Each structure stands twice: as structure tokens, then as C-alpha cells.
mmCIF file of C-alpha atoms in Angstrom:
data_model
loop_
_atom_site.group_PDB
_atom_site.id
_atom_site.type_symbol
_atom_site.label_atom_id
_atom_site.label_comp_id
_atom_site.label_asym_id
_atom_site.label_seq_id
_atom_site.Cartn_x
_atom_site.Cartn_y
_atom_site.Cartn_z
ATOM 1 C CA MET A 1166 -21.472 -1.382 -7.676
ATOM 2 C CA SER A 1167 -18.087 -1.573 -9.418
ATOM 3 C CA GLU A 1168 -14.899 -0.518 -7.681
ATOM 4 C CA LYS A 1169 -13.152 2.777 -8.379
ATOM 5 C CA TYR A 1170 -9.387 3.261 -8.356
ATOM 6 C CA LEU A 1171 -7.645 6.607 -7.885
ATOM 7 C CA ILE A 1172 -4.243 6.673 -9.617
ATOM 8 C CA GLY A 1173 -1.751 9.478 -9.043
ATOM 9 C CA VAL A 1174 -0.028 10.626 -12.243
ATOM 10 C CA ASP A 1175 2.834 13.048 -12.831
ATOM 11 C CA GLY A 1176 4.379 11.866 -16.109
ATOM 12 C CA SER A 1177 7.435 10.225 -14.526
ATOM 13 C CA GLU A 1178 8.604 6.681 -15.189
ATOM 14 C CA GLN A 1179 7.669 5.624 -11.660
ATOM 15 C CA SER A 1180 4.215 7.100 -12.022
ATOM 16 C CA ARG A 1181 3.663 5.247 -15.280
ATOM 17 C CA VAL A 1182 4.712 1.959 -13.678
ATOM 18 C CA ALA A 1183 1.976 2.519 -11.088
ATOM 19 C CA LEU A 1184 -0.459 3.593 -13.798
ATOM 20 C CA ALA A 1185 0.112 0.392 -15.777
ATOM 21 C CA TRP A 1186 -0.272 -1.701 -12.603
ATOM 22 C CA GLY A 1187 -3.484 0.072 -11.672
ATOM 23 C CA LEU A 1188 -4.993 -0.206 -15.144
ATOM 24 C CA ALA A 1189 -4.215 -3.926 -15.323
ATOM 25 C CA ARG A 1190 -5.868 -4.441 -11.954
ATOM 26 C CA ALA A 1191 -8.872 -2.322 -12.964
ATOM 27 C CA THR A 1192 -9.277 -4.412 -16.112
ATOM 28 C CA GLU A 1193 -9.223 -7.632 -14.070
ATOM 29 C CA ARG A 1194 -11.911 -6.386 -11.691
ATOM 30 C CA GLY A 1195 -14.018 -4.255 -14.022
ATOM 31 C CA ALA A 1196 -13.185 -1.157 -11.993
ATOM 32 C CA ALA A 1197 -13.517 2.467 -13.034
ATOM 33 C CA VAL A 1198 -10.417 4.670 -12.925
ATOM 34 C CA GLU A 1199 -9.875 8.251 -11.846
ATOM 35 C CA LEU A 1200 -6.504 9.822 -12.635
ATOM 36 C CA ILE A 1201 -5.391 12.700 -10.416
ATOM 37 C CA HIS A 1202 -2.624 15.239 -10.872
ATOM 38 C CA VAL A 1203 -1.996 17.817 -8.168
ATOM 39 C CA ALA A 1204 0.058 20.940 -8.824
ATOM 40 C CA ASP A 1205 1.594 21.620 -5.411
ATOM 41 C CA ASP A 1206 0.806 25.210 -4.480
ATOM 42 C CA SER A 1207 3.142 25.311 -1.490
ATOM 43 C CA PHE A 1208 5.936 26.842 -3.559
ATOM 44 C CA LEU A 1209 3.787 28.881 -5.972
ATOM 45 C CA SER A 1210 2.950 32.546 -5.867
ATOM 46 C CA GLU A 1211 -0.561 33.253 -4.645
ATOM 47 C CA SER A 1212 -1.204 35.568 -7.560
ATOM 48 C CA VAL A 1213 -4.113 34.741 -9.826
ATOM 49 C CA ALA A 1214 -1.801 34.519 -12.839
ATOM 50 C CA PHE A 1215 0.504 31.941 -11.243
ATOM 51 C CA LEU A 1216 -2.364 29.815 -9.977
ATOM 52 C CA SER A 1217 -4.080 29.947 -13.347
ATOM 53 C CA GLU A 1218 -0.912 28.805 -15.107
ATOM 54 C CA ALA A 1219 -0.466 25.999 -12.579
ATOM 55 C CA GLN A 1220 -4.033 24.821 -13.167
ATOM 56 C CA ALA A 1221 -3.502 24.850 -16.932
ATOM 57 C CA ALA A 1222 -0.264 22.885 -16.573
ATOM 58 C CA SER A 1223 -1.992 20.342 -14.328
ATOM 59 C CA GLU A 1224 -4.798 19.905 -16.852
ATOM 60 C CA GLN A 1225 -2.294 19.456 -19.671
ATOM 61 C CA MET A 1226 -0.412 16.810 -17.688
ATOM 62 C CA LEU A 1227 -3.663 15.005 -16.947
ATOM 63 C CA GLN A 1228 -4.631 15.000 -20.628
ATOM 64 C CA VAL A 1229 -1.278 13.515 -21.629
ATOM 65 C CA GLU A 1230 -1.515 10.785 -18.990
ATOM 66 C CA THR A 1231 -5.108 9.980 -19.915
ATOM 67 C CA GLU A 1232 -4.042 9.501 -23.531
ATOM 68 C CA TYR A 1233 -1.153 7.335 -22.316
ATOM 69 C CA ALA A 1234 -3.578 5.205 -20.291
ATOM 70 C CA ARG A 1235 -5.681 4.626 -23.392
ATOM 71 C CA SER A 1236 -2.547 3.756 -25.378
ATOM 72 C CA LEU A 1237 -1.955 0.886 -22.932
ATOM 73 C CA GLY A 1238 -5.232 -0.619 -24.086
ATOM 74 C CA PHE A 1239 -7.431 0.260 -21.120
ATOM 75 C CA THR A 1240 -11.030 0.431 -22.327
ATOM 76 C CA GLY A 1241 -12.867 0.876 -19.031
ATOM 77 C CA PRO A 1242 -14.362 4.050 -17.572
ATOM 78 C CA ILE A 1243 -11.727 6.712 -16.927
ATOM 79 C CA VAL A 1244 -12.051 10.291 -15.642
ATOM 80 C CA GLY A 1245 -9.475 12.831 -14.571
ATOM 81 C CA THR A 1246 -8.987 15.396 -11.815
ATOM 82 C CA ALA A 1247 -6.475 18.226 -12.221
ATOM 83 C CA VAL A 1248 -6.124 20.535 -9.230
ATOM 84 C CA VAL A 1249 -3.833 23.071 -7.619
ATOM 85 C CA GLY A 1250 -3.504 22.595 -3.886
ATOM 86 C CA HIS A 1251 -1.849 20.648 -1.083
ATOM 87 C CA PRO A 1252 -1.176 17.174 -2.510
ATOM 88 C CA ILE A 1253 -1.848 15.224 0.682
ATOM 89 C CA ALA A 1254 -5.113 17.031 1.365
ATOM 90 C CA GLU A 1255 -6.293 16.742 -2.240
ATOM 91 C CA VAL A 1256 -5.643 12.994 -2.413
ATOM 92 C CA GLU A 1257 -7.250 12.465 0.993
ATOM 93 C CA GLU A 1258 -10.383 14.199 -0.242
ATOM 94 C CA ALA A 1259 -10.379 12.191 -3.489
ATOM 95 C CA SER A 1260 -9.855 8.951 -1.553
ATOM 96 C CA LYS A 1261 -13.320 9.395 -0.027
ATOM 97 C CA ARG A 1262 -14.816 8.429 -3.389
ATOM 98 C CA SER A 1263 -12.316 5.620 -4.096
ATOM 99 C CA ASP A 1264 -11.776 1.979 -3.190
ATOM 100 C CA LEU A 1265 -8.010 2.050 -3.717
ATOM 101 C CA VAL A 1266 -5.404 4.800 -4.139
ATOM 102 C CA ILE A 1267 -2.448 3.824 -6.353
ATOM 103 C CA LEU A 1268 0.861 5.716 -6.296
ATOM 104 C CA GLY A 1269 4.280 5.289 -7.862
ATOM 105 C CA ALA A 1270 7.363 4.676 -5.744
ATOM 106 C CA HIS A 1271 9.524 7.769 -6.152
ATOM 107 C CA GLN A 1272 12.681 8.714 -4.388
ATOM 108 C CA GLY A 1273 14.405 12.042 -4.529
ATOM 109 C CA GLY A 1274 13.854 15.722 -4.118
ATOM 110 C CA ARG A 1275 11.044 18.116 -3.454
ATOM 111 C CA PHE A 1276 9.969 18.768 -7.010
ATOM 112 C CA SER A 1277 9.658 16.523 -10.044
ATOM 113 C CA GLY A 1278 7.795 13.381 -9.146
ATOM 114 C CA SER A 1279 8.332 13.747 -5.424
ATOM 115 C CA PHE A 1280 4.675 14.042 -4.454
ATOM 116 C CA PHE A 1281 3.605 10.546 -5.409
ATOM 117 C CA GLY A 1282 6.643 8.920 -3.816
ATOM 118 C CA THR A 1283 8.335 10.429 -0.810
ATOM 119 C CA ARG A 1284 4.937 11.622 0.392
ATOM 120 C CA ALA A 1285 3.327 8.231 -0.142
ATOM 121 C CA VAL A 1286 3.756 7.469 3.552
ATOM 122 C CA LYS A 1287 1.654 10.510 4.440
ATOM 123 C CA VAL A 1288 -0.945 9.586 1.833
ATOM 124 C CA ALA A 1289 -1.153 6.075 3.305
ATOM 125 C CA ALA A 1290 -1.658 7.588 6.761
ATOM 126 C CA THR A 1291 -4.415 9.999 5.775
ATOM 127 C CA SER A 1292 -6.257 8.158 2.986
ATOM 128 C CA ARG A 1293 -9.817 7.019 3.668
ATOM 129 C CA CYS A 1294 -9.276 3.812 1.654
ATOM 130 C CA PRO A 1295 -6.392 1.345 1.105
ATOM 131 C CA VAL A 1296 -3.267 2.723 -0.590
ATOM 132 C CA ALA A 1297 -1.036 0.802 -3.017
ATOM 133 C CA VAL A 1298 2.546 1.957 -3.608
ATOM 134 C CA ILE A 1299 4.095 0.382 -6.687
ATOM 135 C CA PRO A 1300 7.851 0.011 -7.255
ATOM 136 C CA LYS A 1301 9.415 -1.142 -10.509
ATOM 137 C CA THR A 1302 9.780 -4.854 -9.698
ATOM 138 C CA GLU A 1303 9.009 -8.151 -11.395
ATOM 139 C CA PRO A 1304 7.263 -10.878 -9.372
ATOM 140 C CA SER A 1305 8.574 -14.427 -9.404
ATOM 141 C CA PRO A 1306 6.499 -17.143 -11.138
ATOM 142 C CA ASN A 1307 3.465 -18.091 -9.017
ATOM 143 C CA ALA A 1308 4.559 -15.375 -6.593
ATOM 144 C CA PRO A 1309 2.530 -15.296 -3.361
ATOM 145 C CA VAL A 1310 0.653 -12.537 -1.600
ATOM 146 C CA VAL A 1311 2.367 -11.809 1.724
ATOM 147 C CA VAL A 1312 0.550 -10.342 4.712
ATOM 148 C CA GLY A 1313 1.740 -9.201 8.109
ATOM 149 C CA VAL A 1314 0.010 -10.671 11.180
ATOM 150 C CA ASP A 1315 0.194 -9.252 14.698
ATOM 151 C CA GLY A 1316 -3.170 -10.019 16.273
ATOM 152 C CA SER A 1317 -4.573 -6.484 15.959
ATOM 153 C CA GLU A 1318 -7.795 -5.359 14.310
ATOM 154 C CA ALA A 1319 -5.736 -3.623 11.631
ATOM 155 C CA SER A 1320 -3.977 -6.922 10.962
ATOM 156 C CA ARG A 1321 -7.305 -8.742 10.674
ATOM 157 C CA LYS A 1322 -8.444 -6.311 7.984
ATOM 158 C CA ALA A 1323 -5.148 -6.778 6.154
ATOM 159 C CA ILE A 1324 -5.508 -10.576 6.243
ATOM 160 C CA GLU A 1325 -9.041 -10.402 4.827
ATOM 161 C CA PHE A 1326 -7.869 -8.124 2.040
ATOM 162 C CA ALA A 1327 -4.785 -10.231 1.261
ATOM 163 C CA ALA A 1328 -6.708 -13.525 1.230
ATOM 164 C CA GLU A 1329 -9.173 -12.186 -1.323
ATOM 165 C CA GLN A 1330 -6.296 -10.959 -3.485
ATOM 166 C CA ALA A 1331 -4.462 -14.289 -3.336
ATOM 167 C CA SER A 1332 -7.600 -16.307 -4.028
ATOM 168 C CA ARG A 1333 -8.527 -14.164 -7.033
ATOM 169 C CA ARG A 1334 -5.016 -14.560 -8.469
ATOM 170 C CA ASP A 1335 -4.825 -18.264 -7.573
ATOM 171 C CA VAL A 1336 -1.515 -17.817 -5.745
ATOM 172 C CA PRO A 1337 -0.489 -18.811 -2.192
ATOM 173 C CA LEU A 1338 -1.086 -16.544 0.798
ATOM 174 C CA VAL A 1339 1.907 -16.253 3.125
ATOM 175 C CA ALA A 1340 0.974 -14.993 6.602
ATOM 176 C CA VAL A 1341 4.023 -13.764 8.524
ATOM 177 C CA TYR A 1342 4.158 -13.208 12.263
ATOM 178 C CA ALA A 1343 7.470 -11.730 13.431
ATOM 179 C CA TRP A 1344 8.456 -11.420 17.067
ATOM 180 C CA MET A 1345 11.423 -10.478 19.199
ATOM 181 C CA PRO A 1346 11.809 -10.984 22.958
ATOM 182 C CA PRO A 1347 11.460 -7.632 24.741
ATOM 183 C CA LEU A 1348 15.130 -7.296 25.641
ATOM 184 C CA THR A 1349 17.930 -4.989 24.544
ATOM 185 C CA PRO A 1350 19.717 -6.262 21.398
ATOM 186 C CA GLY A 1351 23.089 -7.663 22.313
ATOM 187 C CA LEU A 1352 21.779 -9.131 25.547
ATOM 188 C CA GLU A 1353 20.243 -12.190 23.939
ATOM 189 C CA TYR A 1354 22.150 -14.396 26.361
ATOM 190 C CA LEU A 1355 19.714 -13.203 29.017
ATOM 191 C CA TRP A 1356 16.763 -14.777 27.229
ATOM 192 C CA SER A 1357 15.431 -17.562 29.350
ATOM 193 C CA GLU A 1358 13.959 -20.688 27.801
ATOM 194 C CA GLU A 1359 10.652 -19.860 29.481
ATOM 195 C CA LEU A 1360 10.591 -16.394 27.936
ATOM 196 C CA VAL A 1361 11.311 -17.680 24.438
ATOM 197 C CA GLU A 1362 8.694 -20.422 24.733
ATOM 198 C CA SER A 1363 6.035 -18.029 26.023
ATOM 199 C CA GLN A 1364 6.710 -15.600 23.182
ATOM 200 C CA ARG A 1365 6.562 -18.412 20.635
ATOM 201 C CA ALA A 1366 3.264 -19.615 22.084
ATOM 202 C CA VAL A 1367 1.792 -16.118 21.769
ATOM 203 C CA ALA A 1368 2.970 -15.973 18.151
ATOM 204 C CA GLU A 1369 1.462 -19.360 17.288
ATOM 205 C CA GLU A 1370 -1.868 -18.414 18.855
ATOM 206 C CA ALA A 1371 -1.980 -15.037 17.089
ATOM 207 C CA ILE A 1372 -1.236 -16.435 13.640
ATOM 208 C CA ALA A 1373 -3.712 -19.293 14.139
ATOM 209 C CA ILE A 1374 -6.489 -16.888 15.184
ATOM 210 C CA GLY A 1375 -5.566 -14.405 12.454
ATOM 211 C CA THR A 1376 -5.849 -16.968 9.654
ATOM 212 C CA ALA A 1377 -8.764 -18.961 11.094
ATOM 213 C CA GLY A 1378 -11.579 -19.542 8.651
ATOM 214 C CA LEU A 1379 -9.656 -18.655 5.500
ATOM 215 C CA THR A 1380 -9.781 -22.171 4.058
ATOM 216 C CA GLN A 1381 -13.548 -22.267 4.603
ATOM 217 C CA ARG A 1382 -14.068 -18.971 2.752
ATOM 218 C CA TYR A 1383 -11.496 -19.780 0.071
ATOM 219 C CA PRO A 1384 -11.373 -23.591 -0.283
ATOM 220 C CA ASP A 1385 -8.731 -23.530 -3.032
ATOM 221 C CA LEU A 1386 -6.450 -21.041 -1.276
ATOM 222 C CA GLU A 1387 -3.060 -22.325 -0.122
ATOM 223 C CA VAL A 1388 -2.205 -20.652 3.197
ATOM 224 C CA ARG A 1389 1.356 -20.725 4.481
ATOM 225 C CA ARG A 1390 1.991 -19.597 8.049
ATOM 226 C CA GLU A 1391 5.467 -18.366 8.972
ATOM 227 C CA ILE A 1392 6.608 -17.423 12.477
ATOM 228 C CA VAL A 1393 9.896 -15.564 12.356
ATOM 229 C CA GLN A 1394 12.115 -14.461 15.223
ATOM 230 C CA SER A 1395 13.108 -11.154 13.640
ATOM 231 C CA PRO A 1396 12.117 -7.470 13.641
ATOM 232 C CA PRO A 1397 8.757 -7.240 11.824
ATOM 233 C CA VAL A 1398 9.848 -4.902 9.018
ATOM 234 C CA ALA A 1399 12.900 -6.993 8.194
ATOM 235 C CA ALA A 1400 10.852 -10.205 8.280
ATOM 236 C CA LEU A 1401 8.146 -8.844 5.965
ATOM 237 C CA VAL A 1402 10.602 -7.311 3.507
ATOM 238 C CA GLN A 1403 12.519 -10.571 3.270
ATOM 239 C CA ALA A 1404 9.352 -12.660 2.880
ATOM 240 C CA ALA A 1405 8.025 -10.321 0.183
ATOM 241 C CA GLU A 1406 11.096 -10.262 -2.077
ATOM 242 C CA GLY A 1407 9.734 -11.193 -5.504
ATOM 243 C CA ALA A 1408 6.169 -11.475 -4.169
ATOM 244 C CA GLU A 1409 3.063 -10.534 -6.126
ATOM 245 C CA LEU A 1410 1.924 -8.244 -3.322
ATOM 246 C CA LEU A 1411 2.638 -7.303 0.285
ATOM 247 C CA VAL A 1412 -0.297 -6.252 2.477
ATOM 248 C CA VAL A 1413 0.043 -4.543 5.851
ATOM 249 C CA GLY A 1414 -2.467 -2.844 8.104
ATOM 250 C CA SER A 1415 -2.649 0.782 9.165
ATOM 251 C CA ARG A 1416 -3.748 1.690 12.654
ATOM 252 C CA GLY A 1417 -5.378 4.958 11.540
ATOM 253 C CA ARG A 1418 -8.882 5.444 12.931
ATOM 254 C CA GLY A 1419 -9.623 9.134 12.581
ATOM 255 C CA GLY A 1420 -8.527 12.454 14.030
ATOM 256 C CA ILE A 1421 -4.918 12.707 15.181
ATOM 257 C CA THR A 1422 -4.611 8.909 15.337
ATOM 258 C CA ARG A 1423 -5.241 8.756 11.612
ATOM 259 C CA LEU A 1424 -1.906 10.520 11.041
ATOM 260 C CA LEU A 1425 0.005 7.725 12.778
ATOM 261 C CA LEU A 1426 0.734 5.132 10.140
ATOM 262 C CA GLY A 1427 2.500 2.654 12.397
ATOM 263 C CA SER A 1428 6.172 1.718 12.421
ATOM 264 C CA VAL A 1429 5.755 -1.523 10.446
ATOM 265 C CA SER A 1430 3.688 -0.098 7.587
ATOM 266 C CA HIS A 1431 5.956 2.957 7.530
ATOM 267 C CA GLY A 1432 9.036 0.737 7.402
ATOM 268 C CA VAL A 1433 7.877 -1.470 4.537
ATOM 269 C CA LEU A 1434 6.883 1.595 2.496
ATOM 270 C CA GLN A 1435 10.456 2.779 2.822
ATOM 271 C CA ALA A 1436 11.808 -0.569 1.592
ATOM 272 C CA LEU A 1437 9.105 -1.634 -0.932
ATOM 273 C CA PRO A 1438 10.242 -5.155 -1.865
ATOM 274 C CA CYS A 1439 7.198 -5.456 -4.170
ATOM 275 C CA PRO A 1440 3.841 -3.724 -4.746
ATOM 276 C CA THR A 1441 2.621 -2.896 -1.242
ATOM 277 C CA ILE A 1442 -0.888 -2.124 -0.039
ATOM 278 C CA VAL A 1443 -1.661 -0.479 3.310
ATOM 279 C CA THR A 1444 -5.227 -1.284 4.343
ATOM 280 C CA ARG A 1445 -7.449 0.727 6.669
ATOM 281 C CA ALA A 1446 -8.448 -0.452 10.131
#
């Protein structure tokens, strides 16, 4: 069964950057595409007339963006969904029938374009499939896929996802484990040699276990392992500057926990050094 990608569209430049990225990826993998535009009803009148006009406007936007997608040369299957409702809830529901949700990286206010950007963190927390957030960046030549490693189950899923991406693109995989001794910043002089060595040993074991077996599954994949003494978000953002892709795990597992994205994935979505995918645990 072929993959299906859900791409959020709103007509903005950022949205179209994500649309182009998603269509190129769908072409590579033979995936079907569903475009979605959500008219946010949280600031609309509940009258039938207002809701009807909002639905018509959403359908018009979707038609324009579908035509734009075809103008980019995409020839694969493409359908559209135009709805009026709560954007996060609507995308969560649509993610149940998707393999990847793709959003643009917006900044700014409540209205134009804000749904598929400033709310991307919430979408990543609630989505039932991985979420890609795409900024307007250009990767370096032979740019790697970077993945965060911390020894968790969420991290293991992220590594599996990232390794497949790197192998398919024939680029290196950079696995980054970042650690800091559990002491108050500014009191580094209190770090004992034993503490530092024990923390480093834990890091080396975690990154070795996390990347074990990758070369057997992907014999041609170049795997680089980096252990960095730095806050995890800062380490990943620095490692991913100019990268093809950054992959991090989400700790969401359902219910209330599913709303907790995790500080690292939340942090990198705020910085977005390159296209970033949050996988599901």
C-alpha cells in the first residue's frame, strides 16, 4: 500500500514552501497527497450564513492550492479537504488516515497563515502520525539527516525513521547524544571527574545501543555518532544547520500524555534549523 501525505495549505509563501517539499517527497516515494485547508471557526459567528461563507472560502482556497500543486508538475494522486472547525482537531482527525503531516513554518499573529505555523507544535503533539515542519532553508551539498538520541523508546523510533530517510537519500546519518551534568549552571567547578566520566559512559552506551544494527540493515549507510556536552536543543540545532532533515521523537502515547510534546522536540520546532520531523512513539 502506498503512503499518503497530508499537507496543510493556506496560500502563504511558507505554506507553499512546505507544499513543494511535500510534493517532491511524494513523487520520490510514489505517495498519494491530501491537501487540507481549515477555516478556523473560533473567531467566526455561529450563524449559518457566516459558516457557509467560511466553508465556501475554504473550498476556494483549496482549489487554488490544488491547481498550484499541479503547476509544480506533481502528477500523482491528489485529493483535497476543505473544512470549517478547530484546526488542531481537524488535522488530528485527518492524521489518522495519513503517514505524514506536512506543515509550513509560520511565525506571527493569530490570523493569516498562523494555523500551520505557530500551532505546529500542538499539531505535532496531537497528530497520530509523524509531523514535518518545513522552513525556507537550503540544505548544504550532501547534507546529512540528523537525529536526536537519548535512549528512550521515542528516540528509538526516531532513529529508525531517520536511518531509512538517510539511506534512501544516500546521505550520512548523524546521531547526536547531548548531555549535561545535573548541576546548576555556573557551578561547573563542582563537577567531579568521576561525575563527568560516569555521565560520558552513559552517553556512549546510549548512543551505541541506539544505533546498533543500522549498518546491518543499511550496509551503505554512513553513520556518524556525536556525543556533545551541551543542552540537547542547542546541540541538535547546531548539528542540523544546513542539514537535509532533523528527526526527533515525541513522547506522546495517548490521552493526556499525548498532549505533552517533550521539551526537546518543542524546542527544535521553535528554532527549525532545517526541515524537521517529529515521529510518534
